[in-house]
Structures are given as C-alpha cells and as structure tokens.
Amino acid sequence: MRLVGAAEMRAIDRAAIDGLGIPSLELMERAGRAAADAARALAGPGGRFAVVCGGGNNGGDGWVVARLLVGSGRAVRVVSLVDAARLTPDARAERARAEAAGVVAEPGDAPLEAGPGDVVVDAIFGTGLSRAPEGAFAGAIARIDEARRAGARVLAVDVPSGLSADTGRPLGEACVRADRTVTFAFQKRGLVLHPGPAYAGEVSVADIGIPPEAASHVPAEAELLLEDEARALVPPRDPEAHKGDAGRVLVIAGSPGKTGAAHLALTGALRGGAGLVTLAARAEVLPMALAGRPEAMSAALPGAGPLDAADLGPLLEAASAADALVIGPGIPRGDGTGALLLELLARAGVPAVLDADALNAVAGQAERLAATGVPLLLTPHPGEMARLCGCSTAEVQRDRLGLAARQARAWDATVVLKGARTVVADPAGPPAVIPTGNPGLATGGTGDVLAGLCGALLAGGLAPGAAGRAGAWIHGRAGDLAARRLGQRGLLAGDLGAAIGEVWAEWRR
C-alpha cells in the first residue's frame, strides 16, 4: 500500500487539479464531508463540536466540517486562527459558504469549552507543515490538549497539527494528540512511522476522488507492506520438494559467552523453512549452540579467538554447499574480521545475510560491500546502522526511511533497518514499512532469529528484497502472536521459533 509524504501528496493534488481538471473545491468538499462524518461518530449523544481552523486548505476542510455539522442541526463553534483576508482562496470560499449557512467565526484565542461527549476538530495545519508551530497556533494546540484532558475527543483532519507528515515526529513541543485522524486519498508516512501513531490515534483513509491516473504520474517513495502483499512473496512449497530444494543455509555465528546467538539464528533458519542448516563456529561453541537443535548440522572452525584470514579456507569449504549464508550473530570479532568477511562474500558467491557483529566488523569499510558482487541483505538495528554510516543513532532515527533507502543504493544491498516500524529498503524501488511487531521484541536475541529467518528465505530462492520484506513481516507477526499469549514483558527470543511456525500455518505455507 502506498505511503506518501508532504511533497508527494502536493504533487498528486496538482496532477489531479491541473492535469485532470478536478476542481480543488470539489476535493475540499469531499474531504470535509469525510471529516464531518468521523466527527459525528466520535461525539456522544448531544455532544457539541468545536472546530479550530488555520489559514490553509486544512482550515478550509474545517469550514466544510462546520457547515455540514450545522446543517445537520448540531451545536458548532469555530475558532478561526487566521483572518478571512489571509486565507487561501479555497479556504476563503469555504468560510464564506459556512458563514452564509449560519456558522459564526470566533477569535483565535477563544476558549474551547469542550468536555465529555464533545468533539474538537483539529483543522489547523495539514501535511505541508515543516516547522514548529508558534504563537497563536501553538496556543490553540495547547487548548486542544486541555480539552482532551477534560474529556473531549479530538479528531485530526489529515494529519495532527504539529506532526511531520514525512517522519512521524513532532516538529516542536506543540503537537495535537488525536483520538482519531481522517487522512485523505493516501496513508501518510508520518501516521505510520513512530511516534506518529501515538499522536494520530485511530487512522482512516478517506477516498476523496483523486483518480489513480493522478497518482501514477508521481513516483512512489514508500509503501506499507500489508499481509496479502507479504504472503504473496512466499510461494507454497512444491508437493514433490525435498530438503535440497528447500535451501541450504550456512550460519556463521557464536563465540564463548554468545552461544545463544548462534542457537537463535539456527532456530530462525530452521523455522524459516530451510531444508538443511549448518552452523560454522569454533569447536568450543558447538555443544551449547546446538543443544536442543538436533535438526542442525555443524562445521567446526579450527583455532581460537576472533575470526581472521586463517578462517577463510574452512569457511569457503563450508560455504561451497550452501545456497545462502547468515553471518554475524555473536561471532568473535577482531581487527581482521571485516576483511575476512568481505573476502568470503566475494569468493563464496552466494547470497548472504549480515547481522550484528558482521555489520560491526565491516563498519568503516561498508563502501566495499557493493564490490563483493553478491546479493546482500543487511539487518542492522539503529546503533549498528549508525556505525555503518558514521553518524549518530539519533540521526538514523530522525530519517529512517530516507537513510535506509540511500544506503541500500550506496551499498547495493537490501537494508532491513530494525526498530519500531522496521524499514526494508532495496537498491531500486520504494522502501517498505513493516506494520507488524511490538515492544516485546526489544529483547536480546530476537534479531538473531530474524537473521536466520531471512537466510532461510534467501536459500529458498527469494531475492534479498523479497526475503527482507517477508522475513520482517513474519518476524513481527510472530512477535505479536507470542505477546498475545505471554505478554510483551514475558516475550523471549526463544518463543519466536514456534510463533513463526504459527504464521506459516496461518498462511498455509
């Protein structure tokens, strides 16, 4: 499902209005009607309405809402933050229609006087806001918040005022918290990316009559991966398939004190549907890592200590029978580990998942990843992404979609940027936001399971982009199923293996 940002939505509007001749007032009328219907649904019996209007077209939508509510016999007050002479032409026209229908504008500092059963409609700013609200606008947002604390419900028109439609982050201290948001034509990125959902409340997308042709003229910049789309990425297994057809995964993982990381990566690969899974690790790691996993095989790496150039031969031998590699969970890392891994990738020539300490090992030389010439899938958390990019974690979190997309192109790799609303970006095409998952997954080892799962999908023949998307969606859904039984606080990474099986059962895969 397409996700749009502010500039993208403006371009689609322009394509509909200028290119296809759809009157802008007609679009505003439809938007206002959808918002008015939502406001009625939020109100209690006999509830009153306060509509707070800004000066742009979002405010024009608010004037349509007020007119329609008054026309249906409801008690409505409009607080206008901008004089009529300063409104956009469409908003001015809708204000005139509303006043002709009996709607009275009150000054911008008027109290809202709303409580239980009442609804406050936030029509201050739309998708185009790019800086923190100030002055009267910030004051109005504060009064909306006061009304909500007093028991009123809040409906945001298109996007909660003060929230970035692009990043889902408040642009300043003043930001509306809505109980419901009605957004128009397309879902907005900022209503999906955290912390946006906490400000938007329940979100519905209203069709206001923008034809698909208008959107087709504007390149898509992001998408939300829905279940049907994720399921379609993983075909049913052939009735005559044998274990070789299901894919062979070599997992390079584990070190003293981190044997669990290897065990969990094996679990992800096995539950992900791989036909054969082998663990390559130092001999001392194998007994603990393989405990309880009789389905997995092993290849002992001679020597001790960090992985380095001396391990290239044994790893290439183990990789020669693999369809995909999973490298990184808990590996012993030293100064030579990054160079070893880059050489291994180039010479093994099979698709690979890089996770955890593999990512840390190549940090500082990530620009060499593209030169390996193999299909790559990287699964960093924000801290690992920051080390790979040479920036701060805060910078990663400020623009998760944009950064993942840029680096996927730079590294010629699929990037699965983990976190609240995981982002999966390919070297080509729009990045996808994954809607599954919950805070219970913020516990040690869940990323190791994801790496193994993605490796199994790669080994089964999926391209890195499809494996990353399907793997992240399934992993999040498994976390949701496990949390339903155990609670978010009780969820362990080890619970995900069986839960992945439940997802396959849901999908009949």
JSON list of C-alpha atoms in Angstrom, two decimals, residues 239-457:
[
{"chain": "A", "resi": 239, "resn": "PRO", "atom": "CA", "xyz": [4.36, -31.07, -3.32]},
{"chain": "A", "resi": 240, "resn": "GLU", "atom": "CA", "xyz": [7.39, -33.02, -4.58]},
{"chain": "A", "resi": 241, "resn": "ALA", "atom": "CA", "xyz": [10.00, -30.84, -2.86]},
{"chain": "A", "resi": 242, "resn": "HIS", "atom": "CA", "xyz": [12.86, -32.47, -0.94]},
{"chain": "A", "resi": 243, "resn": "LYS", "atom": "CA", "xyz": [15.23, -30.95, 1.59]},
{"chain": "A", "resi": 244, "resn": "GLY", "atom": "CA", "xyz": [17.71, -29.87, -1.06]},
{"chain": "A", "resi": 245, "resn": "ASP", "atom": "CA", "xyz": [15.01, -27.93, -2.87]},
{"chain": "A", "resi": 246, "resn": "ALA", "atom": "CA", "xyz": [14.10, -26.10, 0.35]},
{"chain": "A", "resi": 247, "resn": "GLY", "atom": "CA", "xyz": [17.53, -24.48, 0.52]},
{"chain": "A", "resi": 248, "resn": "ARG", "atom": "CA", "xyz": [20.77, -24.97, 2.42]},
{"chain": "A", "resi": 249, "resn": "VAL", "atom": "CA", "xyz": [21.85, -22.32, 4.92]},
{"chain": "A", "resi": 250, "resn": "LEU", "atom": "CA", "xyz": [25.29, -21.91, 6.46]},
{"chain": "A", "resi": 251, "resn": "VAL", "atom": "CA", "xyz": [25.10, -19.95, 9.71]},
{"chain": "A", "resi": 252, "resn": "ILE", "atom": "CA", "xyz": [28.39, -18.39, 10.86]},
{"chain": "A", "resi": 253, "resn": "ALA", "atom": "CA", "xyz": [27.68, -17.37, 14.42]},
{"chain": "A", "resi": 254, "resn": "GLY", "atom": "CA", "xyz": [28.53, -17.76, 18.07]},
{"chain": "A", "resi": 255, "resn": "SER", "atom": "CA", "xyz": [31.51, -17.36, 20.40]},
{"chain": "A", "resi": 256, "resn": "PRO", "atom": "CA", "xyz": [32.17, -18.10, 24.08]},
{"chain": "A", "resi": 257, "resn": "GLY", "atom": "CA", "xyz": [29.51, -16.24, 26.04]},
{"chain": "A", "resi": 258, "resn": "LYS", "atom": "CA", "xyz": [27.39, -15.79, 22.91]},
{"chain": "A", "resi": 259, "resn": "THR", "atom": "CA", "xyz": [26.42, -19.34, 22.07]},
{"chain": "A", "resi": 260, "resn": "GLY", "atom": "CA", "xyz": [22.77, -18.36, 22.42]},
{"chain": "A", "resi": 261, "resn": "ALA", "atom": "CA", "xyz": [23.06, -16.02, 19.44]},
{"chain": "A", "resi": 262, "resn": "ALA", "atom": "CA", "xyz": [24.08, -18.95, 17.25]},
{"chain": "A", "resi": 263, "resn": "HIS", "atom": "CA", "xyz": [21.29, -21.14, 18.66]},
{"chain": "A", "resi": 264, "resn": "LEU", "atom": "CA", "xyz": [18.66, -18.49, 17.92]},
{"chain": "A", "resi": 265, "resn": "ALA", "atom": "CA", "xyz": [19.95, -17.87, 14.39]},
{"chain": "A", "resi": 266, "resn": "LEU", "atom": "CA", "xyz": [19.72, -21.62, 13.78]},
{"chain": "A", "resi": 267, "resn": "THR", "atom": "CA", "xyz": [16.17, -21.58, 15.10]},
{"chain": "A", "resi": 268, "resn": "GLY", "atom": "CA", "xyz": [15.21, -18.77, 12.73]},
{"chain": "A", "resi": 269, "resn": "ALA", "atom": "CA", "xyz": [16.73, -20.60, 9.75]},
{"chain": "A", "resi": 270, "resn": "LEU", "atom": "CA", "xyz": [15.07, -23.90, 10.61]},
{"chain": "A", "resi": 271, "resn": "ARG", "atom": "CA", "xyz": [11.66, -22.42, 11.35]},
{"chain": "A", "resi": 272, "resn": "GLY", "atom": "CA", "xyz": [12.05, -20.26, 8.26]},
{"chain": "A", "resi": 273, "resn": "GLY", "atom": "CA", "xyz": [11.79, -23.38, 6.15]},
{"chain": "A", "resi": 274, "resn": "ALA", "atom": "CA", "xyz": [15.39, -24.15, 5.18]},
{"chain": "A", "resi": 275, "resn": "GLY", "atom": "CA", "xyz": [15.91, -27.77, 4.17]},
{"chain": "A", "resi": 276, "resn": "LEU", "atom": "CA", "xyz": [19.41, -28.07, 5.63]},
{"chain": "A", "resi": 277, "resn": "VAL", "atom": "CA", "xyz": [21.07, -25.79, 8.19]},
{"chain": "A", "resi": 278, "resn": "THR", "atom": "CA", "xyz": [24.71, -25.94, 9.25]},
{"chain": "A", "resi": 279, "resn": "LEU", "atom": "CA", "xyz": [26.46, -23.96, 11.97]},
{"chain": "A", "resi": 280, "resn": "ALA", "atom": "CA", "xyz": [30.10, -22.96, 11.42]},
{"chain": "A", "resi": 281, "resn": "ALA", "atom": "CA", "xyz": [31.78, -21.91, 14.66]},
{"chain": "A", "resi": 282, "resn": "ARG", "atom": "CA", "xyz": [34.75, -22.59, 16.91]},
{"chain": "A", "resi": 283, "resn": "ALA", "atom": "CA", "xyz": [34.63, -26.12, 18.32]},
{"chain": "A", "resi": 284, "resn": "GLU", "atom": "CA", "xyz": [34.06, -24.88, 21.87]},
{"chain": "A", "resi": 285, "resn": "VAL", "atom": "CA", "xyz": [30.87, -23.09, 20.76]},
{"chain": "A", "resi": 286, "resn": "LEU", "atom": "CA", "xyz": [29.14, -26.01, 19.07]},
{"chain": "A", "resi": 287, "resn": "PRO", "atom": "CA", "xyz": [27.88, -28.11, 22.04]},
{"chain": "A", "resi": 288, "resn": "MET", "atom": "CA", "xyz": [25.94, -25.26, 23.65]},
{"chain": "A", "resi": 289, "resn": "ALA", "atom": "CA", "xyz": [24.79, -23.68, 20.39]},
{"chain": "A", "resi": 290, "resn": "LEU", "atom": "CA", "xyz": [23.44, -26.97, 19.05]},
{"chain": "A", "resi": 291, "resn": "ALA", "atom": "CA", "xyz": [21.77, -28.06, 22.30]},
{"chain": "A", "resi": 292, "resn": "GLY", "atom": "CA", "xyz": [18.12, -28.70, 21.63]},
{"chain": "A", "resi": 293, "resn": "ARG", "atom": "CA", "xyz": [18.60, -28.26, 17.89]},
{"chain": "A", "resi": 294, "resn": "PRO", "atom": "CA", "xyz": [19.17, -31.80, 16.62]},
{"chain": "A", "resi": 295, "resn": "GLU", "atom": "CA", "xyz": [17.94, -30.70, 13.17]},
{"chain": "A", "resi": 296, "resn": "ALA", "atom": "CA", "xyz": [21.09, -28.62, 12.60]},
{"chain": "A", "resi": 297, "resn": "MET", "atom": "CA", "xyz": [24.49, -29.82, 11.42]},
{"chain": "A", "resi": 298, "resn": "SER", "atom": "CA", "xyz": [27.86, -28.31, 12.29]},
{"chain": "A", "resi": 299, "resn": "ALA", "atom": "CA", "xyz": [31.27, -27.45, 10.88]},
{"chain": "A", "resi": 300, "resn": "ALA", "atom": "CA", "xyz": [33.98, -26.83, 13.46]},
{"chain": "A", "resi": 301, "resn": "LEU", "atom": "CA", "xyz": [36.36, -23.96, 12.69]},
{"chain": "A", "resi": 302, "resn": "PRO", "atom": "CA", "xyz": [39.94, -24.77, 13.82]},
{"chain": "A", "resi": 303, "resn": "GLY", "atom": "CA", "xyz": [41.83, -22.42, 16.06]},
{"chain": "A", "resi": 304, "resn": "ALA", "atom": "CA", "xyz": [40.59, -19.99, 18.65]},
{"chain": "A", "resi": 305, "resn": "GLY", "atom": "CA", "xyz": [39.81, -16.34, 19.11]},
{"chain": "A", "resi": 306, "resn": "PRO", "atom": "CA", "xyz": [38.48, -13.81, 16.58]},
{"chain": "A", "resi": 307, "resn": "LEU", "atom": "CA", "xyz": [37.71, -14.79, 13.01]},
{"chain": "A", "resi": 308, "resn": "ASP", "atom": "CA", "xyz": [40.50, -13.71, 10.66]},
{"chain": "A", "resi": 309, "resn": "ALA", "atom": "CA", "xyz": [42.25, -14.60, 7.42]},
{"chain": "A", "resi": 310, "resn": "ALA", "atom": "CA", "xyz": [43.19, -18.09, 8.68]},
{"chain": "A", "resi": 311, "resn": "ASP", "atom": "CA", "xyz": [39.49, -18.99, 8.72]},
{"chain": "A", "resi": 312, "resn": "LEU", "atom": "CA", "xyz": [38.92, -18.21, 5.05]},
{"chain": "A", "resi": 313, "resn": "GLY", "atom": "CA", "xyz": [39.68, -21.70, 3.76]},
{"chain": "A", "resi": 314, "resn": "PRO", "atom": "CA", "xyz": [37.44, -23.61, 6.20]},
{"chain": "A", "resi": 315, "resn": "LEU", "atom": "CA", "xyz": [34.62, -21.11, 5.72]},
{"chain": "A", "resi": 316, "resn": "LEU", "atom": "CA", "xyz": [34.82, -21.32, 1.93]},
{"chain": "A", "resi": 317, "resn": "GLU", "atom": "CA", "xyz": [34.72, -25.11, 2.16]},
{"chain": "A", "resi": 318, "resn": "ALA", "atom": "CA", "xyz": [31.63, -24.98, 4.38]},
{"chain": "A", "resi": 319, "resn": "ALA", "atom": "CA", "xyz": [30.02, -22.35, 2.14]},
{"chain": "A", "resi": 320, "resn": "SER", "atom": "CA", "xyz": [30.55, -24.40, -1.01]},
{"chain": "A", "resi": 321, "resn": "ALA", "atom": "CA", "xyz": [27.44, -26.45, -0.27]},
{"chain": "A", "resi": 322, "resn": "ALA", "atom": "CA", "xyz": [25.28, -23.51, 0.83]},
{"chain": "A", "resi": 323, "resn": "ASP", "atom": "CA", "xyz": [22.57, -21.60, -1.01]},
{"chain": "A", "resi": 324, "resn": "ALA", "atom": "CA", "xyz": [22.76, -18.70, 1.46]},
{"chain": "A", "resi": 325, "resn": "LEU", "atom": "CA", "xyz": [24.94, -17.51, 4.32]},
{"chain": "A", "resi": 326, "resn": "VAL", "atom": "CA", "xyz": [23.88, -15.96, 7.63]},
{"chain": "A", "resi": 327, "resn": "ILE", "atom": "CA", "xyz": [26.87, -14.21, 9.15]},
{"chain": "A", "resi": 328, "resn": "GLY", "atom": "CA", "xyz": [27.29, -12.31, 12.36]},
{"chain": "A", "resi": 329, "resn": "PRO", "atom": "CA", "xyz": [25.23, -13.20, 15.44]},
{"chain": "A", "resi": 330, "resn": "GLY", "atom": "CA", "xyz": [27.75, -13.38, 18.26]},
{"chain": "A", "resi": 331, "resn": "ILE", "atom": "CA", "xyz": [30.84, -14.04, 16.09]},
{"chain": "A", "resi": 332, "resn": "PRO", "atom": "CA", "xyz": [34.27, -13.47, 17.66]},
{"chain": "A", "resi": 333, "resn": "ARG", "atom": "CA", "xyz": [35.46, -10.22, 16.13]},
{"chain": "A", "resi": 334, "resn": "GLY", "atom": "CA", "xyz": [38.96, -8.82, 15.79]},
{"chain": "A", "resi": 335, "resn": "ASP", "atom": "CA", "xyz": [40.93, -6.42, 13.61]},
{"chain": "A", "resi": 336, "resn": "GLY", "atom": "CA", "xyz": [40.97, -8.79, 10.66]},
{"chain": "A", "resi": 337, "resn": "THR", "atom": "CA", "xyz": [37.36, -9.92, 10.78]},
{"chain": "A", "resi": 338, "resn": "GLY", "atom": "CA", "xyz": [35.96, -7.28, 8.44]},
{"chain": "A", "resi": 339, "resn": "ALA", "atom": "CA", "xyz": [38.48, -8.01, 5.68]},
{"chain": "A", "resi": 340, "resn": "LEU", "atom": "CA", "xyz": [37.85, -11.76, 6.08]},
{"chain": "A", "resi": 341, "resn": "LEU", "atom": "CA", "xyz": [34.11, -11.37, 5.69]},
{"chain": "A", "resi": 342, "resn": "LEU", "atom": "CA", "xyz": [34.38, -9.19, 2.60]},
{"chain": "A", "resi": 343, "resn": "GLU", "atom": "CA", "xyz": [36.72, -11.71, 1.01]},
{"chain": "A", "resi": 344, "resn": "LEU", "atom": "CA", "xyz": [34.45, -14.60, 1.99]},
{"chain": "A", "resi": 345, "resn": "LEU", "atom": "CA", "xyz": [31.43, -12.93, 0.42]},
{"chain": "A", "resi": 346, "resn": "ALA", "atom": "CA", "xyz": [33.23, -12.22, -2.83]},
{"chain": "A", "resi": 347, "resn": "ARG", "atom": "CA", "xyz": [34.71, -15.69, -3.17]},
{"chain": "A", "resi": 348, "resn": "ALA", "atom": "CA", "xyz": [31.76, -17.76, -1.91]},
{"chain": "A", "resi": 349, "resn": "GLY", "atom": "CA", "xyz": [29.48, -16.04, -4.41]},
{"chain": "A", "resi": 350, "resn": "VAL", "atom": "CA", "xyz": [26.18, -16.88, -2.69]},
{"chain": "A", "resi": 351, "resn": "PRO", "atom": "CA", "xyz": [23.51, -14.59, -1.20]},
{"chain": "A", "resi": 352, "resn": "ALA", "atom": "CA", "xyz": [24.17, -13.58, 2.38]},
{"chain": "A", "resi": 353, "resn": "VAL", "atom": "CA", "xyz": [22.58, -12.01, 5.44]},
{"chain": "A", "resi": 354, "resn": "LEU", "atom": "CA", "xyz": [24.90, -9.80, 7.50]},
{"chain": "A", "resi": 355, "resn": "ASP", "atom": "CA", "xyz": [23.80, -9.16, 11.07]},
{"chain": "A", "resi": 356, "resn": "ALA", "atom": "CA", "xyz": [25.14, -7.97, 14.41]},
{"chain": "A", "resi": 357, "resn": "ASP", "atom": "CA", "xyz": [28.94, -8.38, 14.70]},
{"chain": "A", "resi": 358, "resn": "ALA", "atom": "CA", "xyz": [29.34, -8.93, 10.97]},
{"chain": "A", "resi": 359, "resn": "LEU", "atom": "CA", "xyz": [27.96, -5.41, 10.50]},
{"chain": "A", "resi": 360, "resn": "ASN", "atom": "CA", "xyz": [30.20, -4.06, 13.23]},
{"chain": "A", "resi": 361, "resn": "ALA", "atom": "CA", "xyz": [33.18, -5.79, 11.62]},
{"chain": "A", "resi": 362, "resn": "VAL", "atom": "CA", "xyz": [32.66, -4.09, 8.24]},
{"chain": "A", "resi": 363, "resn": "ALA", "atom": "CA", "xyz": [31.81, -0.68, 9.73]},
{"chain": "A", "resi": 364, "resn": "GLY", "atom": "CA", "xyz": [34.32, 1.79, 8.33]},
{"chain": "A", "resi": 365, "resn": "GLN", "atom": "CA", "xyz": [34.59, -0.12, 5.07]},
{"chain": "A", "resi": 366, "resn": "ALA", "atom": "CA", "xyz": [30.91, -0.56, 4.23]},
{"chain": "A", "resi": 367, "resn": "GLU", "atom": "CA", "xyz": [31.52, 1.09, 0.87]},
{"chain": "A", "resi": 368, "resn": "ARG", "atom": "CA", "xyz": [33.23, -2.18, -0.15]},
{"chain": "A", "resi": 369, "resn": "LEU", "atom": "CA", "xyz": [30.03, -4.20, 0.23]},
{"chain": "A", "resi": 370, "resn": "ALA", "atom": "CA", "xyz": [28.84, -3.39, -3.30]},
{"chain": "A", "resi": 371, "resn": "ALA", "atom": "CA", "xyz": [32.11, -4.67, -4.73]},
{"chain": "A", "resi": 372, "resn": "THR", "atom": "CA", "xyz": [31.52, -8.18, -3.38]},
{"chain": "A", "resi": 373, "resn": "GLY", "atom": "CA", "xyz": [29.10, -8.72, -6.27]},
{"chain": "A", "resi": 374, "resn": "VAL", "atom": "CA", "xyz": [26.72, -10.96, -4.32]},
{"chain": "A", "resi": 375, "resn": "PRO", "atom": "CA", "xyz": [23.09, -10.41, -3.27]},
{"chain": "A", "resi": 376, "resn": "LEU", "atom": "CA", "xyz": [23.24, -8.96, 0.24]},
{"chain": "A", "resi": 377, "resn": "LEU", "atom": "CA", "xyz": [20.70, -8.43, 2.98]},
{"chain": "A", "resi": 378, "resn": "LEU", "atom": "CA", "xyz": [21.79, -6.33, 5.98]},
{"chain": "A", "resi": 379, "resn": "THR", "atom": "CA", "xyz": [19.80, -6.38, 9.22]},
{"chain": "A", "resi": 380, "resn": "PRO", "atom": "CA", "xyz": [21.10, -3.54, 11.44]},
{"chain": "A", "resi": 381, "resn": "HIS", "atom": "CA", "xyz": [19.46, -2.10, 14.50]},
{"chain": "A", "resi": 382, "resn": "PRO", "atom": "CA", "xyz": [19.75, 1.72, 14.74]},
{"chain": "A", "resi": 383, "resn": "GLY", "atom": "CA", "xyz": [23.06, 1.61, 16.63]},
{"chain": "A", "resi": 384, "resn": "GLU", "atom": "CA", "xyz": [24.64, -0.72, 14.08]},
{"chain": "A", "resi": 385, "resn": "MET", "atom": "CA", "xyz": [23.27, 1.42, 11.26]},
{"chain": "A", "resi": 386, "resn": "ALA", "atom": "CA", "xyz": [24.87, 4.45, 12.84]},
{"chain": "A", "resi": 387, "resn": "ARG", "atom": "CA", "xyz": [28.26, 2.71, 12.97]},
{"chain": "A", "resi": 388, "resn": "LEU", "atom": "CA", "xyz": [27.93, 1.62, 9.35]},
{"chain": "A", "resi": 389, "resn": "CYS", "atom": "CA", "xyz": [27.06, 5.16, 8.23]},
{"chain": "A", "resi": 390, "resn": "GLY", "atom": "CA", "xyz": [29.44, 7.04, 10.52]},
{"chain": "A", "resi": 391, "resn": "CYS", "atom": "CA", "xyz": [26.67, 9.06, 12.12]},
{"chain": "A", "resi": 392, "resn": "SER", "atom": "CA", "xyz": [24.76, 9.14, 15.41]},
{"chain": "A", "resi": 393, "resn": "THR", "atom": "CA", "xyz": [21.85, 6.88, 16.34]},
{"chain": "A", "resi": 394, "resn": "ALA", "atom": "CA", "xyz": [19.70, 10.00, 16.69]},
{"chain": "A", "resi": 395, "resn": "GLU", "atom": "CA", "xyz": [20.45, 10.90, 13.07]},
{"chain": "A", "resi": 396, "resn": "VAL", "atom": "CA", "xyz": [19.40, 7.40, 12.00]},
{"chain": "A", "resi": 397, "resn": "GLN", "atom": "CA", "xyz": [16.13, 7.67, 13.87]},
{"chain": "A", "resi": 398, "resn": "ARG", "atom": "CA", "xyz": [15.31, 11.13, 12.50]},
{"chain": "A", "resi": 399, "resn": "ASP", "atom": "CA", "xyz": [15.03, 9.83, 8.93]},
{"chain": "A", "resi": 400, "resn": "ARG", "atom": "CA", "xyz": [14.75, 6.04, 8.98]},
{"chain": "A", "resi": 401, "resn": "LEU", "atom": "CA", "xyz": [13.07, 5.77, 5.58]},
{"chain": "A", "resi": 402, "resn": "GLY", "atom": "CA", "xyz": [15.34, 8.17, 3.76]},
{"chain": "A", "resi": 403, "resn": "LEU", "atom": "CA", "xyz": [18.57, 6.88, 5.26]},
{"chain": "A", "resi": 404, "resn": "ALA", "atom": "CA", "xyz": [17.73, 3.21, 4.64]},
{"chain": "A", "resi": 405, "resn": "ALA", "atom": "CA", "xyz": [16.84, 3.97, 1.02]},
{"chain": "A", "resi": 406, "resn": "ARG", "atom": "CA", "xyz": [20.02, 5.98, 0.39]},
{"chain": "A", "resi": 407, "resn": "GLN", "atom": "CA", "xyz": [22.30, 3.39, 1.95]},
{"chain": "A", "resi": 408, "resn": "ALA", "atom": "CA", "xyz": [20.62, 0.48, 0.16]},
{"chain": "A", "resi": 409, "resn": "ARG", "atom": "CA", "xyz": [21.58, 2.18, -3.10]},
{"chain": "A", "resi": 410, "resn": "ALA", "atom": "CA", "xyz": [25.08, 3.05, -1.91]},
{"chain": "A", "resi": 411, "resn": "TRP", "atom": "CA", "xyz": [25.81, -0.50, -0.71]},
{"chain": "A", "resi": 412, "resn": "ASP", "atom": "CA", "xyz": [23.83, -2.24, -3.48]},
{"chain": "A", "resi": 413, "resn": "ALA", "atom": "CA", "xyz": [22.13, -4.26, -0.74]},
{"chain": "A", "resi": 414, "resn": "THR", "atom": "CA", "xyz": [18.75, -4.71, 0.86]},
{"chain": "A", "resi": 415, "resn": "VAL", "atom": "CA", "xyz": [18.72, -2.96, 4.25]},
{"chain": "A", "resi": 416, "resn": "VAL", "atom": "CA", "xyz": [16.36, -4.15, 6.98]},
{"chain": "A", "resi": 417, "resn": "LEU", "atom": "CA", "xyz": [16.55, -1.29, 9.50]},
{"chain": "A", "resi": 418, "resn": "LYS", "atom": "CA", "xyz": [15.08, -2.81, 12.64]},
{"chain": "A", "resi": 419, "resn": "GLY", "atom": "CA", "xyz": [13.08, -1.00, 15.28]},
{"chain": "A", "resi": 420, "resn": "ALA", "atom": "CA", "xyz": [9.57, 0.27, 15.88]},
{"chain": "A", "resi": 421, "resn": "ARG", "atom": "CA", "xyz": [8.17, 0.08, 12.34]},
{"chain": "A", "resi": 422, "resn": "THR", "atom": "CA", "xyz": [11.06, -1.78, 10.69]},
{"chain": "A", "resi": 423, "resn": "VAL", "atom": "CA", "xyz": [12.03, -0.35, 7.30]},
{"chain": "A", "resi": 424, "resn": "VAL", "atom": "CA", "xyz": [13.10, -2.57, 4.40]},
{"chain": "A", "resi": 425, "resn": "ALA", "atom": "CA", "xyz": [14.88, -0.75, 1.56]},
{"chain": "A", "resi": 426, "resn": "ASP", "atom": "CA", "xyz": [16.16, -2.10, -1.77]},
{"chain": "A", "resi": 427, "resn": "PRO", "atom": "CA", "xyz": [18.74, -0.60, -4.13]},
{"chain": "A", "resi": 428, "resn": "ALA", "atom": "CA", "xyz": [15.81, 0.07, -6.52]},
{"chain": "A", "resi": 429, "resn": "GLY", "atom": "CA", "xyz": [12.19, 0.85, -5.75]},
{"chain": "A", "resi": 430, "resn": "PRO", "atom": "CA", "xyz": [10.49, 2.43, -2.74]},
{"chain": "A", "resi": 431, "resn": "PRO", "atom": "CA", "xyz": [11.28, 1.26, 0.79]},
{"chain": "A", "resi": 432, "resn": "ALA", "atom": "CA", "xyz": [8.64, -0.64, 2.75]},
{"chain": "A", "resi": 433, "resn": "VAL", "atom": "CA", "xyz": [7.45, -0.02, 6.30]},
{"chain": "A", "resi": 434, "resn": "ILE", "atom": "CA", "xyz": [6.56, -3.17, 8.24]},
{"chain": "A", "resi": 435, "resn": "PRO", "atom": "CA", "xyz": [3.41, -2.74, 10.36]},
{"chain": "A", "resi": 436, "resn": "THR", "atom": "CA", "xyz": [3.81, -5.91, 12.47]},
{"chain": "A", "resi": 437, "resn": "GLY", "atom": "CA", "xyz": [5.73, -6.24, 15.73]},
{"chain": "A", "resi": 438, "resn": "ASN", "atom": "CA", "xyz": [5.53, -4.81, 19.23]},
{"chain": "A", "resi": 439, "resn": "PRO", "atom": "CA", "xyz": [7.82, -3.55, 22.03]},
{"chain": "A", "resi": 440, "resn": "GLY", "atom": "CA", "xyz": [8.11, -7.10, 23.37]},
{"chain": "A", "resi": 441, "resn": "LEU", "atom": "CA", "xyz": [10.61, -7.76, 20.57]},
{"chain": "A", "resi": 442, "resn": "ALA", "atom": "CA", "xyz": [13.00, -5.33, 22.26]},
{"chain": "A", "resi": 443, "resn": "THR", "atom": "CA", "xyz": [14.82, -8.15, 24.00]},
{"chain": "A", "resi": 444, "resn": "GLY", "atom": "CA", "xyz": [18.12, -9.90, 23.34]},
{"chain": "A", "resi": 445, "resn": "GLY", "atom": "CA", "xyz": [18.22, -12.44, 20.54]},
{"chain": "A", "resi": 446, "resn": "THR", "atom": "CA", "xyz": [15.17, -11.51, 18.52]},
{"chain": "A", "resi": 447, "resn": "GLY", "atom": "CA", "xyz": [17.38, -10.04, 15.79]},
{"chain": "A", "resi": 448, "resn": "ASP", "atom": "CA", "xyz": [19.33, -13.31, 15.60]},
{"chain": "A", "resi": 449, "resn": "VAL", "atom": "CA", "xyz": [16.09, -15.15, 14.87]},
{"chain": "A", "resi": 450, "resn": "LEU", "atom": "CA", "xyz": [15.27, -12.62, 12.14]},
{"chain": "A", "resi": 451, "resn": "ALA", "atom": "CA", "xyz": [18.69, -13.08, 10.52]},
{"chain": "A", "resi": 452, "resn": "GLY", "atom": "CA", "xyz": [18.20, -16.84, 10.38]},
{"chain": "A", "resi": 453, "resn": "LEU", "atom": "CA", "xyz": [14.68, -16.48, 9.04]},
{"chain": "A", "resi": 454, "resn": "CYS", "atom": "CA", "xyz": [15.82, -14.16, 6.26]},
{"chain": "A", "resi": 455, "resn": "GLY", "atom": "CA", "xyz": [18.64, -16.56, 5.44]},
{"chain": "A", "resi": 456, "resn": "ALA", "atom": "CA", "xyz": [16.16, -19.41, 5.01]},
{"chain": "A", "resi": 457, "resn": "LEU", "atom": "CA", "xyz": [14.07, -17.29, 2.63]}
]
